[in-house]
Amino acid sequence: MASMAETLLELKSVRAGYGDAVVLDDISLQVTQGENLAVLGRNGMGKSTLFLTIMGFTRLTRGSIEWQSRDITRLASHRRARLGLGWVAQEREIFPSLTVEENLTVMQRPGPWNLKKVFDLFPRLAERSRAMGNQLSGGEQQMLAIARSLMTNPTLLLLDEPLEGLAPILVEELAAAIGRMAVEQGTTIVLIEQHADVALSLTRRALVLERGAIVHSAASEELSADAATLDRYLGLKLESAGD
Amino acid sequence: MLGPIAGILFDGFAYGMLLFLLSVGLSVTLGMMNFINLAHASFGMLGGYVAVTLMQHFGWPFLATLPAAFVIAAAVSMVLERVMFRRMYRATDLDQTLLTIGVVFMSIAGAAYFWGTVQQPVAVPDYLSGAFVVAGVNIARYRLFLIVVALVIVAVLIAGLEWTRFGAQVRAAVDNQRMARGLGLDVDRAFSLTFALGSGLAGLGGALAIAMVGLDPGFAFAYLIYVLIVVSVGGLASIGGSFVAASLLGISDMAGKYYVPQLGSFLIYLVMVGILMWRPTGLFGKR
Ligand SMILES: Nc1ncnc2c1ncn2[C@@H]1O[C@H](COP(=O)(O)OP(=O)(O)O)[C@@H](O)[C@H]1O
Ligand SMILES: [Mg+2]
């Protein structure tokens, strides 16, 4: 088990929620450099809340969060981002009064990713660079949300259902792009995804959330072959699992 | 017939530019942080007293007092923001209203204590006083000066917001504060700077206002009303909206006083009610 790679993110017995409502309880997890992680679970189980908690947008009432062995439990959200945490929100949250290019550059930080690289990854964004953020299709918004986060050159990228609501052809294209960016620039990814087959193929490890707790944790390859577990927690029968 | 109409348009526009300078800062900061700062016009009043004091007691020329009014209003607002307002960003609207209305009362009492309740005498320099006539329209030099200053500031503000990275960050924070933070923007700091800039502009507006509308401790309240009207009519976080709203209100105020003196300054409220019934989020507002 002991890996030489650096532990990027570690949650220890975290309890968090909104106001007085507790959504996540006793969450402990580790993300290691280069070891992409899938977070699975049905709707409303607390997956997005997990990302919001890592970014410091929820009320954390117990436990701690460490980033590269440094305690960030009480650190302001923008400081977490500057330490190398990238977050792509489920709702995409493009800035409507900024152009596509401004969305990309407004918070860019130096590193391997720059305008040229993200335009290579998503050529569609280059064509639309002068459009306003609120003039984009769903797929374009999703690409922009990912590209905007890449422009901050994160060490770890939290992707919240990046394939949600996209046409099948776009799902494939975007999944391929996510795989490429992980490999090419060594960005580690934590991926929340309803398309469990895609998520498992892009990651090394997976965990399943149910009602705010981690109920299953496995190697992605193992889980994708474990039809019973997938069916039990996600209610899915994966085609690949039957092969 | 053209004479009075053009004259009213000119005077009203000049008055509107005063209202613009006094209110544009509040429009942007309210849109950015939803922080209800009723003390905004107090910074305008501060700018007025700074200008008067520097001229009367220190013999500064009028033009030199304008940047001083900007800087001092900006600096004082920054201090208040740090020690007081910052704690209230997540407070309820009522708490923010109560705190900042308290600051308004304190500013009025403070002004009365230091400067007395009398109208402050203001002498504008010779080259800015008097008037000349163009095509039958009486052009007061001072009002023309006011218009030019305001137009330059509008251009600089719009260019700054549209073309600089800081401007884009302000727009991003207005659009979606949480996402801006999530990407690494120190929203509180951006707000603090925007807040100081807006208060500084109010201070400049106050310094420019006194020669036209006078100055006494009632300024903070009297202009608070106008500032709130401009912000609600123009829409939140819209420089263009504030500009149009302020012009419209300045002109309708002048026209009202000229054509229907019975209504007096009441017309401005009718205009506000009419526009807000037509567009509840203001002329250029998104929410
Ligand atoms: N802003 C919020 N305030 C209160 N409760 C929320 C909020 N956002 C989500 N929740 C609740 O938290 C639970 C988990 O939601 P979420 O993390 O969005 O789930 P998932 O992403 O797995 O679909 C749900 O019961 C949801 O109703
Ligand atoms: Mg979700």
PDB file of N, CA and C in Angstrom, chain A residues 90-164:
ATOM      1  N   GLN A  90     -20.443  21.833 -10.253  1.00  0.00           N
ATOM      2  CA  GLN A  90     -21.435  21.064 -11.002  1.00  0.00           C
ATOM      3  C   GLN A  90     -22.274  21.959 -11.910  1.00  0.00           C
ATOM      4  N   GLU A  91     -22.590  23.153 -11.433  1.00  0.00           N
ATOM      5  CA  GLU A  91     -23.427  24.058 -12.235  1.00  0.00           C
ATOM      6  C   GLU A  91     -22.615  24.882 -13.224  1.00  0.00           C
ATOM      7  N   ARG A  92     -21.341  24.566 -13.356  1.00  0.00           N
ATOM      8  CA  ARG A  92     -20.423  25.228 -14.298  1.00  0.00           C
ATOM      9  C   ARG A  92     -20.069  26.653 -13.870  1.00  0.00           C
ATOM     10  N   GLU A  93     -21.101  27.444 -13.572  1.00  0.00           N
ATOM     11  CA  GLU A  93     -20.860  28.761 -12.987  1.00  0.00           C
ATOM     12  C   GLU A  93     -19.881  29.619 -13.785  1.00  0.00           C
ATOM     13  N   ILE A  94     -20.130  29.689 -15.084  1.00  0.00           N
ATOM     14  CA  ILE A  94     -19.395  30.599 -15.959  1.00  0.00           C
ATOM     15  C   ILE A  94     -19.761  32.034 -15.583  1.00  0.00           C
ATOM     16  N   PHE A  95     -18.793  32.943 -15.654  1.00  0.00           N
ATOM     17  CA  PHE A  95     -19.114  34.347 -15.390  1.00  0.00           C
ATOM     18  C   PHE A  95     -19.804  34.942 -16.624  1.00  0.00           C
ATOM     19  N   PRO A  96     -21.088  35.284 -16.532  1.00  0.00           N
ATOM     20  CA  PRO A  96     -21.812  35.717 -17.728  1.00  0.00           C
ATOM     21  C   PRO A  96     -21.348  37.064 -18.284  1.00  0.00           C
ATOM     22  N   SER A  97     -20.847  37.957 -17.442  1.00  0.00           N
ATOM     23  CA  SER A  97     -20.431  39.267 -17.983  1.00  0.00           C
ATOM     24  C   SER A  97     -19.004  39.280 -18.488  1.00  0.00           C
ATOM     25  N   LEU A  98     -18.361  38.122 -18.505  1.00  0.00           N
ATOM     26  CA  LEU A  98     -17.005  38.056 -19.053  1.00  0.00           C
ATOM     27  C   LEU A  98     -17.033  37.275 -20.363  1.00  0.00           C
ATOM     28  N   THR A  99     -16.152  37.649 -21.285  1.00  0.00           N
ATOM     29  CA  THR A  99     -16.043  36.870 -22.507  1.00  0.00           C
ATOM     30  C   THR A  99     -15.396  35.525 -22.177  1.00  0.00           C
ATOM     31  N   VAL A 100     -15.436  34.613 -23.144  1.00  0.00           N
ATOM     32  CA  VAL A 100     -14.806  33.314 -22.952  1.00  0.00           C
ATOM     33  C   VAL A 100     -13.334  33.500 -22.578  1.00  0.00           C
ATOM     34  N   GLU A 101     -12.661  34.366 -23.325  1.00  0.00           N
ATOM     35  CA  GLU A 101     -11.239  34.563 -23.053  1.00  0.00           C
ATOM     36  C   GLU A 101     -11.017  35.192 -21.670  1.00  0.00           C
ATOM     37  N   GLU A 102     -11.886  36.140 -21.297  1.00  0.00           N
ATOM     38  CA  GLU A 102     -11.748  36.744 -19.964  1.00  0.00           C
ATOM     39  C   GLU A 102     -12.022  35.727 -18.859  1.00  0.00           C
ATOM     40  N   ASN A 103     -13.023  34.858 -19.074  1.00  0.00           N
ATOM     41  CA  ASN A 103     -13.269  33.794 -18.113  1.00  0.00           C
ATOM     42  C   ASN A 103     -12.007  32.974 -17.882  1.00  0.00           C
ATOM     43  N   LEU A 104     -11.256  32.766 -18.966  1.00  0.00           N
ATOM     44  CA  LEU A 104     -10.046  31.939 -18.873  1.00  0.00           C
ATOM     45  C   LEU A 104      -8.899  32.669 -18.191  1.00  0.00           C
ATOM     46  N   THR A 105      -8.773  33.969 -18.477  1.00  0.00           N
ATOM     47  CA  THR A 105      -7.582  34.678 -17.998  1.00  0.00           C
ATOM     48  C   THR A 105      -7.792  35.409 -16.680  1.00  0.00           C
ATOM     49  N   VAL A 106      -9.059  35.553 -16.256  1.00  0.00           N
ATOM     50  CA  VAL A 106      -9.315  36.446 -15.123  1.00  0.00           C
ATOM     51  C   VAL A 106      -8.573  36.013 -13.859  1.00  0.00           C
ATOM     52  N   MET A 107      -8.438  34.700 -13.652  1.00  0.00           N
ATOM     53  CA  MET A 107      -7.704  34.250 -12.463  1.00  0.00           C
ATOM     54  C   MET A 107      -6.533  33.349 -12.830  1.00  0.00           C
ATOM     55  N   GLN A 108      -6.006  33.485 -14.029  1.00  0.00           N
ATOM     56  CA  GLN A 108      -4.936  32.575 -14.447  1.00  0.00           C
ATOM     57  C   GLN A 108      -3.686  32.763 -13.589  1.00  0.00           C
ATOM     58  N   ARG A 109      -3.014  31.640 -13.358  1.00  0.00           N
ATOM     59  CA  ARG A 109      -1.746  31.695 -12.636  1.00  0.00           C
ATOM     60  C   ARG A 109      -0.712  30.924 -13.447  1.00  0.00           C
ATOM     61  N   PRO A 110       0.564  31.291 -13.275  1.00  0.00           N
ATOM     62  CA  PRO A 110       1.590  30.699 -14.146  1.00  0.00           C
ATOM     63  C   PRO A 110       1.742  29.197 -13.942  1.00  0.00           C
ATOM     64  N   GLY A 111       2.140  28.513 -14.999  1.00  0.00           N
ATOM     65  CA  GLY A 111       2.310  27.066 -14.948  1.00  0.00           C
ATOM     66  C   GLY A 111       2.209  26.508 -16.349  1.00  0.00           C
ATOM     67  N   PRO A 112       2.182  25.178 -16.450  1.00  0.00           N
ATOM     68  CA  PRO A 112       2.166  24.568 -17.786  1.00  0.00           C
ATOM     69  C   PRO A 112       0.936  24.945 -18.620  1.00  0.00           C
ATOM     70  N   TRP A 113      -0.205  25.191 -17.973  1.00  0.00           N
ATOM     71  CA  TRP A 113      -1.399  25.520 -18.749  1.00  0.00           C
ATOM     72  C   TRP A 113      -1.447  27.004 -19.075  1.00  0.00           C
ATOM     73  N   ASN A 114      -1.707  27.303 -20.328  1.00  0.00           N
ATOM     74  CA  ASN A 114      -1.902  28.687 -20.747  1.00  0.00           C
ATOM     75  C   ASN A 114      -2.990  28.690 -21.814  1.00  0.00           C
ATOM     76  N   LEU A 115      -3.293  29.886 -22.337  1.00  0.00           N
ATOM     77  CA  LEU A 115      -4.373  29.993 -23.312  1.00  0.00           C
ATOM     78  C   LEU A 115      -4.182  29.045 -24.481  1.00  0.00           C
ATOM     79  N   LYS A 116      -2.943  29.006 -24.985  1.00  0.00           N
ATOM     80  CA  LYS A 116      -2.703  28.180 -26.165  1.00  0.00           C
ATOM     81  C   LYS A 116      -2.987  26.711 -25.861  1.00  0.00           C
ATOM     82  N   LYS A 117      -2.519  26.245 -24.721  1.00  0.00           N
ATOM     83  CA  LYS A 117      -2.698  24.836 -24.358  1.00  0.00           C
ATOM     84  C   LYS A 117      -4.175  24.486 -24.169  1.00  0.00           C
ATOM     85  N   VAL A 118      -4.942  25.379 -23.510  1.00  0.00           N
ATOM     86  CA  VAL A 118      -6.354  25.021 -23.309  1.00  0.00           C
ATOM     87  C   VAL A 118      -7.131  25.124 -24.626  1.00  0.00           C
ATOM     88  N   PHE A 119      -6.684  26.016 -25.502  1.00  0.00           N
ATOM     89  CA  PHE A 119      -7.334  26.081 -26.820  1.00  0.00           C
ATOM     90  C   PHE A 119      -6.988  24.840 -27.653  1.00  0.00           C
ATOM     91  N   ASP A 120      -5.786  24.298 -27.465  1.00  0.00           N
ATOM     92  CA  ASP A 120      -5.445  23.038 -28.138  1.00  0.00           C
ATOM     93  C   ASP A 120      -6.326  21.902 -27.625  1.00  0.00           C
ATOM     94  N   LEU A 121      -6.565  21.926 -26.304  1.00  0.00           N
ATOM     95  CA  LEU A 121      -7.370  20.868 -25.691  1.00  0.00           C
ATOM     96  C   LEU A 121      -8.844  21.004 -26.097  1.00  0.00           C
ATOM     97  N   PHE A 122      -9.332  22.245 -26.124  1.00  0.00           N
ATOM     98  CA  PHE A 122     -10.738  22.502 -26.501  1.00  0.00           C
ATOM     99  C   PHE A 122     -10.785  23.517 -27.647  1.00  0.00           C
ATOM    100  N   PRO A 123     -10.571  23.058 -28.878  1.00  0.00           N
ATOM    101  CA  PRO A 123     -10.521  23.991 -30.018  1.00  0.00           C
ATOM    102  C   PRO A 123     -11.795  24.835 -30.144  1.00  0.00           C
ATOM    103  N   ARG A 124     -12.902  24.271 -29.702  1.00  0.00           N
ATOM    104  CA  ARG A 124     -14.180  24.987 -29.772  1.00  0.00           C
ATOM    105  C   ARG A 124     -14.110  26.325 -29.010  1.00  0.00           C
ATOM    106  N   LEU A 125     -13.378  26.353 -27.901  1.00  0.00           N
ATOM    107  CA  LEU A 125     -13.283  27.573 -27.100  1.00  0.00           C
ATOM    108  C   LEU A 125     -12.518  28.661 -27.844  1.00  0.00           C
ATOM    109  N   ALA A 126     -11.550  28.260 -28.633  1.00  0.00           N
ATOM    110  CA  ALA A 126     -10.784  29.242 -29.407  1.00  0.00           C
ATOM    111  C   ALA A 126     -11.710  29.951 -30.390  1.00  0.00           C
ATOM    112  N   GLU A 127     -12.594  29.162 -31.021  1.00  0.00           N
ATOM    113  CA  GLU A 127     -13.539  29.758 -31.981  1.00  0.00           C
ATOM    114  C   GLU A 127     -14.496  30.718 -31.291  1.00  0.00           C
ATOM    115  N   ARG A 128     -14.811  30.426 -30.028  1.00  0.00           N
ATOM    116  CA  ARG A 128     -15.818  31.209 -29.317  1.00  0.00           C
ATOM    117  C   ARG A 128     -15.208  32.228 -28.373  1.00  0.00           C
ATOM    118  N   SER A 129     -13.903  32.518 -28.526  1.00  0.00           N
ATOM    119  CA  SER A 129     -13.205  33.266 -27.475  1.00  0.00           C
ATOM    120  C   SER A 129     -13.782  34.652 -27.224  1.00  0.00           C
ATOM    121  N   ARG A 130     -14.449  35.248 -28.227  1.00  0.00           N
ATOM    122  CA  ARG A 130     -15.006  36.589 -28.009  1.00  0.00           C
ATOM    123  C   ARG A 130     -16.456  36.574 -27.527  1.00  0.00           C
ATOM    124  N   ALA A 131     -17.067  35.388 -27.498  1.00  0.00           N
ATOM    125  CA  ALA A 131     -18.463  35.310 -27.040  1.00  0.00           C
ATOM    126  C   ALA A 131     -18.541  35.585 -25.546  1.00  0.00           C
ATOM    127  N   MET A 132     -19.683  36.090 -25.101  1.00  0.00           N
ATOM    128  CA  MET A 132     -19.875  36.296 -23.670  1.00  0.00           C
ATOM    129  C   MET A 132     -20.206  34.957 -23.014  1.00  0.00           C
ATOM    130  N   GLY A 133     -19.903  34.879 -21.723  1.00  0.00           N
ATOM    131  CA  GLY A 133     -20.109  33.637 -20.994  1.00  0.00           C
ATOM    132  C   GLY A 133     -21.540  33.126 -21.042  1.00  0.00           C
ATOM    133  N   ASN A 134     -22.504  34.035 -21.195  1.00  0.00           N
ATOM    134  CA  ASN A 134     -23.894  33.592 -21.183  1.00  0.00           C
ATOM    135  C   ASN A 134     -24.421  33.266 -22.587  1.00  0.00           C
ATOM    136  N   GLN A 135     -23.520  33.232 -23.569  1.00  0.00           N
ATOM    137  CA  GLN A 135     -23.960  32.910 -24.939  1.00  0.00           C
ATOM    138  C   GLN A 135     -23.510  31.524 -25.371  1.00  0.00           C
ATOM    139  N   LEU A 136     -23.117  30.692 -24.399  1.00  0.00           N
ATOM    140  CA  LEU A 136     -22.538  29.406 -24.754  1.00  0.00           C
ATOM    141  C   LEU A 136     -23.542  28.274 -24.610  1.00  0.00           C
ATOM    142  N   SER A 137     -23.344  27.222 -25.392  1.00  0.00           N
ATOM    143  CA  SER A 137     -24.147  26.012 -25.232  1.00  0.00           C
ATOM    144  C   SER A 137     -23.667  25.273 -23.987  1.00  0.00           C
ATOM    145  N   GLY A 138     -24.460  24.281 -23.561  1.00  0.00           N
ATOM    146  CA  GLY A 138     -24.100  23.520 -22.364  1.00  0.00           C
ATOM    147  C   GLY A 138     -22.719  22.888 -22.463  1.00  0.00           C
ATOM    148  N   GLY A 139     -22.438  22.305 -23.618  1.00  0.00           N
ATOM    149  CA  GLY A 139     -21.141  21.652 -23.805  1.00  0.00           C
ATOM    150  C   GLY A 139     -19.997  22.650 -23.766  1.00  0.00           C
ATOM    151  N   GLU A 140     -20.215  23.786 -24.418  1.00  0.00           N
ATOM    152  CA  GLU A 140     -19.175  24.827 -24.411  1.00  0.00           C
ATOM    153  C   GLU A 140     -18.940  25.348 -22.996  1.00  0.00           C
ATOM    154  N   GLN A 141     -20.036  25.504 -22.248  1.00  0.00           N
ATOM    155  CA  GLN A 141     -19.889  25.959 -20.859  1.00  0.00           C
ATOM    156  C   GLN A 141     -19.056  24.976 -20.052  1.00  0.00           C
ATOM    157  N   GLN A 142     -19.316  23.688 -20.286  1.00  0.00           N
ATOM    158  CA  GLN A 142     -18.587  22.681 -19.530  1.00  0.00           C
ATOM    159  C   GLN A 142     -17.100  22.713 -19.863  1.00  0.00           C
ATOM    160  N   MET A 143     -16.791  22.844 -21.170  1.00  0.00           N
ATOM    161  CA  MET A 143     -15.381  22.940 -21.568  1.00  0.00           C
ATOM    162  C   MET A 143     -14.741  24.168 -20.949  1.00  0.00           C
ATOM    163  N   LEU A 144     -15.496  25.285 -20.972  1.00  0.00           N
ATOM    164  CA  LEU A 144     -14.951  26.528 -20.429  1.00  0.00           C
ATOM    165  C   LEU A 144     -14.710  26.400 -18.924  1.00  0.00           C
ATOM    166  N   ALA A 145     -15.650  25.752 -18.234  1.00  0.00           N
ATOM    167  CA  ALA A 145     -15.482  25.608 -16.782  1.00  0.00           C
ATOM    168  C   ALA A 145     -14.212  24.811 -16.471  1.00  0.00           C
ATOM    169  N   ILE A 146     -13.980  23.748 -17.237  1.00  0.00           N
ATOM    170  CA  ILE A 146     -12.771  22.943 -17.009  1.00  0.00           C
ATOM    171  C   ILE A 146     -11.527  23.751 -17.387  1.00  0.00           C
ATOM    172  N   ALA A 147     -11.589  24.387 -18.563  1.00  0.00           N
ATOM    173  CA  ALA A 147     -10.426  25.138 -19.039  1.00  0.00           C
ATOM    174  C   ALA A 147     -10.094  26.296 -18.099  1.00  0.00           C
ATOM    175  N   ARG A 148     -11.131  26.949 -17.585  1.00  0.00           N
ATOM    176  CA  ARG A 148     -10.915  28.074 -16.677  1.00  0.00           C
ATOM    177  C   ARG A 148     -10.162  27.626 -15.428  1.00  0.00           C
ATOM    178  N   SER A 149     -10.533  26.443 -14.942  1.00  0.00           N
ATOM    179  CA  SER A 149      -9.844  25.932 -13.769  1.00  0.00           C
ATOM    180  C   SER A 149      -8.404  25.528 -14.113  1.00  0.00           C
ATOM    181  N   LEU A 150      -8.221  24.930 -15.297  1.00  0.00           N
ATOM    182  CA  LEU A 150      -6.864  24.554 -15.707  1.00  0.00           C
ATOM    183  C   LEU A 150      -5.950  25.770 -15.785  1.00  0.00           C
ATOM    184  N   MET A 151      -6.512  26.904 -16.205  1.00  0.00           N
ATOM    185  CA  MET A 151      -5.713  28.130 -16.339  1.00  0.00           C
ATOM    186  C   MET A 151      -5.151  28.605 -15.000  1.00  0.00           C
ATOM    187  N   THR A 152      -5.709  28.108 -13.883  1.00  0.00           N
ATOM    188  CA  THR A 152      -5.129  28.457 -12.584  1.00  0.00           C
ATOM    189  C   THR A 152      -4.010  27.476 -12.226  1.00  0.00           C
ATOM    190  N   ASN A 153      -3.756  26.544 -13.126  1.00  0.00           N
ATOM    191  CA  ASN A 153      -2.694  25.550 -12.960  1.00  0.00           C
ATOM    192  C   ASN A 153      -2.748  24.821 -11.623  1.00  0.00           C
ATOM    193  N   PRO A 154      -3.868  24.116 -11.402  1.00  0.00           N
ATOM    194  CA  PRO A 154      -4.019  23.393 -10.143  1.00  0.00           C
ATOM    195  C   PRO A 154      -3.155  22.130 -10.097  1.00  0.00           C
ATOM    196  N   THR A 155      -2.767  21.737  -8.887  1.00  0.00           N
ATOM    197  CA  THR A 155      -2.077  20.466  -8.694  1.00  0.00           C
ATOM    198  C   THR A 155      -3.102  19.344  -8.648  1.00  0.00           C
ATOM    199  N   LEU A 156      -4.261  19.668  -8.064  1.00  0.00           N
ATOM    200  CA  LEU A 156      -5.355  18.701  -7.949  1.00  0.00           C
ATOM    201  C   LEU A 156      -6.614  19.355  -8.482  1.00  0.00           C
ATOM    202  N   LEU A 157      -7.329  18.623  -9.340  1.00  0.00           N
ATOM    203  CA  LEU A 157      -8.526  19.197  -9.950  1.00  0.00           C
ATOM    204  C   LEU A 157      -9.756  18.417  -9.506  1.00  0.00           C
ATOM    205  N   LEU A 158     -10.701  19.123  -8.884  1.00  0.00           N
ATOM    206  CA  LEU A 158     -11.959  18.516  -8.455  1.00  0.00           C
ATOM    207  C   LEU A 158     -12.986  18.752  -9.555  1.00  0.00           C
ATOM    208  N   LEU A 159     -13.434  17.678 -10.187  1.00  0.00           N
ATOM    209  CA  LEU A 159     -14.374  17.810 -11.305  1.00  0.00           C
ATOM    210  C   LEU A 159     -15.742  17.265 -10.896  1.00  0.00           C
ATOM    211  N   ASP A 160     -16.735  18.136 -10.824  1.00  0.00           N
ATOM    212  CA  ASP A 160     -18.056  17.730 -10.362  1.00  0.00           C
ATOM    213  C   ASP A 160     -18.992  17.489 -11.551  1.00  0.00           C
ATOM    214  N   GLU A 161     -19.197  16.241 -11.887  1.00  0.00           N
ATOM    215  CA  GLU A 161     -20.065  15.825 -12.995  1.00  0.00           C
ATOM    216  C   GLU A 161     -19.831  16.611 -14.277  1.00  0.00           C
ATOM    217  N   PRO A 162     -18.603  16.542 -14.795  1.00  0.00           N
ATOM    218  CA  PRO A 162     -18.297  17.320 -16.002  1.00  0.00           C
ATOM    219  C   PRO A 162     -19.048  16.833 -17.238  1.00  0.00           C
ATOM    220  N   LEU A 163     -19.593  15.636 -17.200  1.00  0.00           N
ATOM    221  CA  LEU A 163     -20.238  15.098 -18.407  1.00  0.00           C
ATOM    222  C   LEU A 163     -21.762  15.197 -18.321  1.00  0.00           C
ATOM    223  N   GLU A 164     -22.248  15.762 -17.208  1.00  0.00           N
ATOM    224  CA  GLU A 164     -23.694  15.817 -16.969  1.00  0.00           C
ATOM    225  C   GLU A 164     -24.410  16.597 -18.078  1.00  0.00           C
TER     226      GLU A 164
END
